[in-house]
Amino acid sequence: MDDKLKVGLIGLGRMGRIYAEALIFKIPRAELVAVADINSEAARKIAASYSIKHWFDNYQDLLKIEAIRGVVIAASTSVHTEIIVGAAEAGKDIFCEKPVALTLKETDIALKAVKKMRVKFQAGFMRRFDRGYRLAKKKVEEGKIGKPVSFKSISRDPMCPRLDYARVSGGLITDMAIHDFDLARWLMKSEVKRVYAEGGRLVFDQLKEADDIDNATINMLFSDGSIGNVEVSRNALYGYDIRTEVLGSEGGIMIGYARHTPVVLLTRKGAAHDFVPYIMERFGEAYTNELNYFVDCIYKDQNPSVTGQDGRAALEIALAATQSYKEAKPVEIPLASE
């Protein structure tokens, strides 16, 4: 293997650009040699800006480059399955941004191709690579809080998504809460067996055009009898707000913070502090860490610990919660893969 692992990036939207910069500037062992996006002008400009050797307006041409060992998929979720299948058949190891697909059936098709071709696959759950969450996981594993019995997670975005994005995202619960569902399985060490969700369009009426909502709360029952709750919102206009708590039989653990800087302003009007403004200020390091781990797995010829099955399990919870919201009743897991 060359000193640098040659990587291709498919999809150059917001997440694709984040991954491009991480691969180019923060992961010395990786070389981003090709990018692809259906927007040919975007692909051309990014390739020119970062001196990337190849750019394409279709992913198939990127996959033909034999030197590429790893592929990072950041395209629209609606095309993940076909890209994963194509990458697997081309013998490329795969990193795929969440969710793996929008249905269990499509997810199973993708993961079947990965298994058949024996390529590595990592699902893009970056919170597992955040220092705070990793330390919390370690403390739970060490038994510092006893047996986990209750899980609470909050994910709040500071803005309404673009309607073109909302239409293809799978909806608020699948798009946002899937991270929280992954954390729930990871930190509680138990599978979710039942969900009950409530939600609505409470702030952004324009989401009606995308048949989406802006707030939801999901209660969960785990297979070991423990319980959980996830809240997701699009209207935390004060900032990007991500927090998680796990209560155990002998203690609890809290992850997350609201302040961006450790400063409190004191005036006659009272005390005030800032908030985390956006996702990169909170999880920029985690995005780099997960890609660095993917590259490391290829170098060491080992399978990533964040698997396609982890992606499937989190999606199954998200789909069940979405069904629960729409039908106004609890939904049992597992679901049929339709």
XYZ file of C-alpha atoms in Angstrom, residues 147-313:
167
model
C -26.983 -0.849 35.534
C -28.337 1.705 33.016
C -32.076 2.054 33.581
C -33.100 5.306 31.876
C -31.942 7.165 28.756
C -32.730 10.768 27.780
C -31.450 12.510 24.667
C -32.131 15.954 23.199
C -31.227 17.026 19.660
C -32.209 20.537 18.652
C -31.224 22.305 15.444
C -31.171 26.119 15.192
C -32.966 26.363 11.849
C -35.547 24.902 9.513
C -34.037 22.770 6.730
C -34.439 23.688 3.077
C -37.616 22.215 1.622
C -35.735 20.363 -1.115
C -33.713 18.641 1.602
C -36.705 17.962 3.857
C -38.571 16.254 1.002
C -35.888 13.559 0.593
C -34.577 13.319 4.182
C -37.017 10.701 5.419
C -38.596 13.203 7.805
C -37.560 14.802 11.097
C -37.420 11.580 13.109
C -35.358 9.597 10.605
C -33.115 12.518 9.704
C -32.352 13.785 13.218
C -33.330 11.264 15.882
C -31.437 8.414 14.215
C -28.291 9.700 15.978
C -30.077 9.540 19.338
C -31.399 6.047 18.622
C -27.879 4.893 17.845
C -26.649 6.401 21.107
C -29.486 4.715 22.976
C -28.456 1.245 21.776
C -24.772 2.013 22.310
C -24.975 3.475 25.803
C -27.815 1.354 27.209
C -26.402 -1.913 25.819
C -29.924 -3.086 24.992
C -32.168 -3.104 21.928
C -35.305 -0.995 21.648
C -38.446 -3.154 21.529
C -41.268 -0.580 21.509
C -41.689 3.114 20.720
C -44.449 5.674 21.069
C -44.077 9.056 19.405
C -45.865 12.397 19.370
C -44.982 15.289 17.093
C -46.188 18.159 14.992
C -45.538 21.235 12.874
C -45.457 23.783 15.667
C -43.239 26.544 14.280
C -42.377 26.154 10.590
C -45.608 25.942 8.591
C -43.641 25.698 5.336
C -42.686 22.119 6.214
C -46.216 21.121 5.261
C -45.043 21.260 1.648
C -42.527 18.528 2.480
C -45.007 16.553 4.608
C -42.633 16.979 7.544
C -42.772 18.182 11.146
C -40.479 20.309 13.281
C -40.822 18.781 16.765
C -41.194 15.243 18.103
C -40.853 13.294 21.325
C -40.333 9.537 21.307
C -40.656 7.247 24.327
C -38.811 3.928 24.181
C -38.927 0.584 25.975
C -35.761 -1.505 25.819
C -35.656 -5.293 25.706
C -34.123 -5.437 29.202
C -37.000 -3.376 30.653
C -35.146 -0.050 30.816
C -36.814 3.056 29.402
C -35.837 6.060 27.299
C -36.955 9.292 25.717
C -35.713 11.243 22.701
C -36.680 14.830 21.861
C -35.880 16.367 18.472
C -36.584 19.908 17.332
C -35.814 22.199 14.390
C -36.467 25.464 16.240
C -33.742 25.921 18.855
C -33.190 29.423 17.527
C -30.714 30.131 20.330
C -28.170 27.585 18.995
C -27.238 23.961 18.388
C -28.326 21.983 21.445
C -27.253 18.347 21.890
C -27.438 16.647 25.302
C -27.748 13.115 26.632
C -28.264 11.603 30.081
C -28.055 8.018 31.271
C -29.391 7.183 34.721
C -28.131 4.009 36.332
C -28.874 1.991 39.436
C -25.910 3.597 41.219
C -25.531 6.990 39.592
C -25.928 8.961 36.401
C -23.936 10.521 33.617
C -24.616 13.694 31.613
C -23.081 14.472 28.213
C -23.155 17.771 26.365
C -22.940 21.477 26.963
C -24.767 24.629 25.982
C -22.061 27.284 26.247
C -19.740 27.803 23.278
C -17.206 29.725 25.371
C -16.672 29.604 29.170
C -17.726 33.226 29.589
C -20.656 34.725 31.473
C -21.501 38.384 30.926
C -22.772 40.132 34.041
C -24.643 43.435 33.651
C -27.530 45.281 35.309
C -29.833 43.347 32.991
C -28.604 40.058 34.450
C -26.247 37.232 33.495
C -25.894 35.957 29.938
C -23.724 33.488 28.029
C -23.460 32.326 24.435
C -24.618 28.999 22.967
C -23.025 26.521 20.598
C -23.878 28.135 17.249
C -23.862 25.179 14.872
C -22.950 21.549 14.336
C -19.274 22.002 13.416
C -18.557 23.970 16.573
C -19.847 20.996 18.553
C -18.866 17.946 16.483
C -16.163 19.112 14.063
C -13.552 16.997 15.810
C -15.874 13.977 15.843
C -16.336 14.136 12.060
C -12.570 14.064 11.620
C -12.199 11.277 14.166
C -14.703 8.989 12.444
C -13.015 9.394 9.052
C -9.587 8.896 10.597
C -10.899 5.697 12.177
C -12.222 4.517 8.788
C -8.799 5.085 7.205
C -7.147 3.325 10.150
C -9.414 0.289 9.716
C -8.380 -0.020 6.066
C -4.693 0.274 6.979
C -5.030 -2.362 9.696
C -7.353 -4.556 7.606
C -9.977 -4.661 10.341
C -13.731 -4.189 10.209
C -15.089 -0.927 11.660
C -16.909 -1.221 14.979
C -19.743 1.039 13.796
C -21.330 -1.427 11.425
C -24.002 -1.548 8.777
C -26.137 -3.471 11.245
C -25.837 -0.555 13.665
C -27.139 1.660 10.882
C -29.991 -0.756 10.200
C -30.979 -1.009 13.870
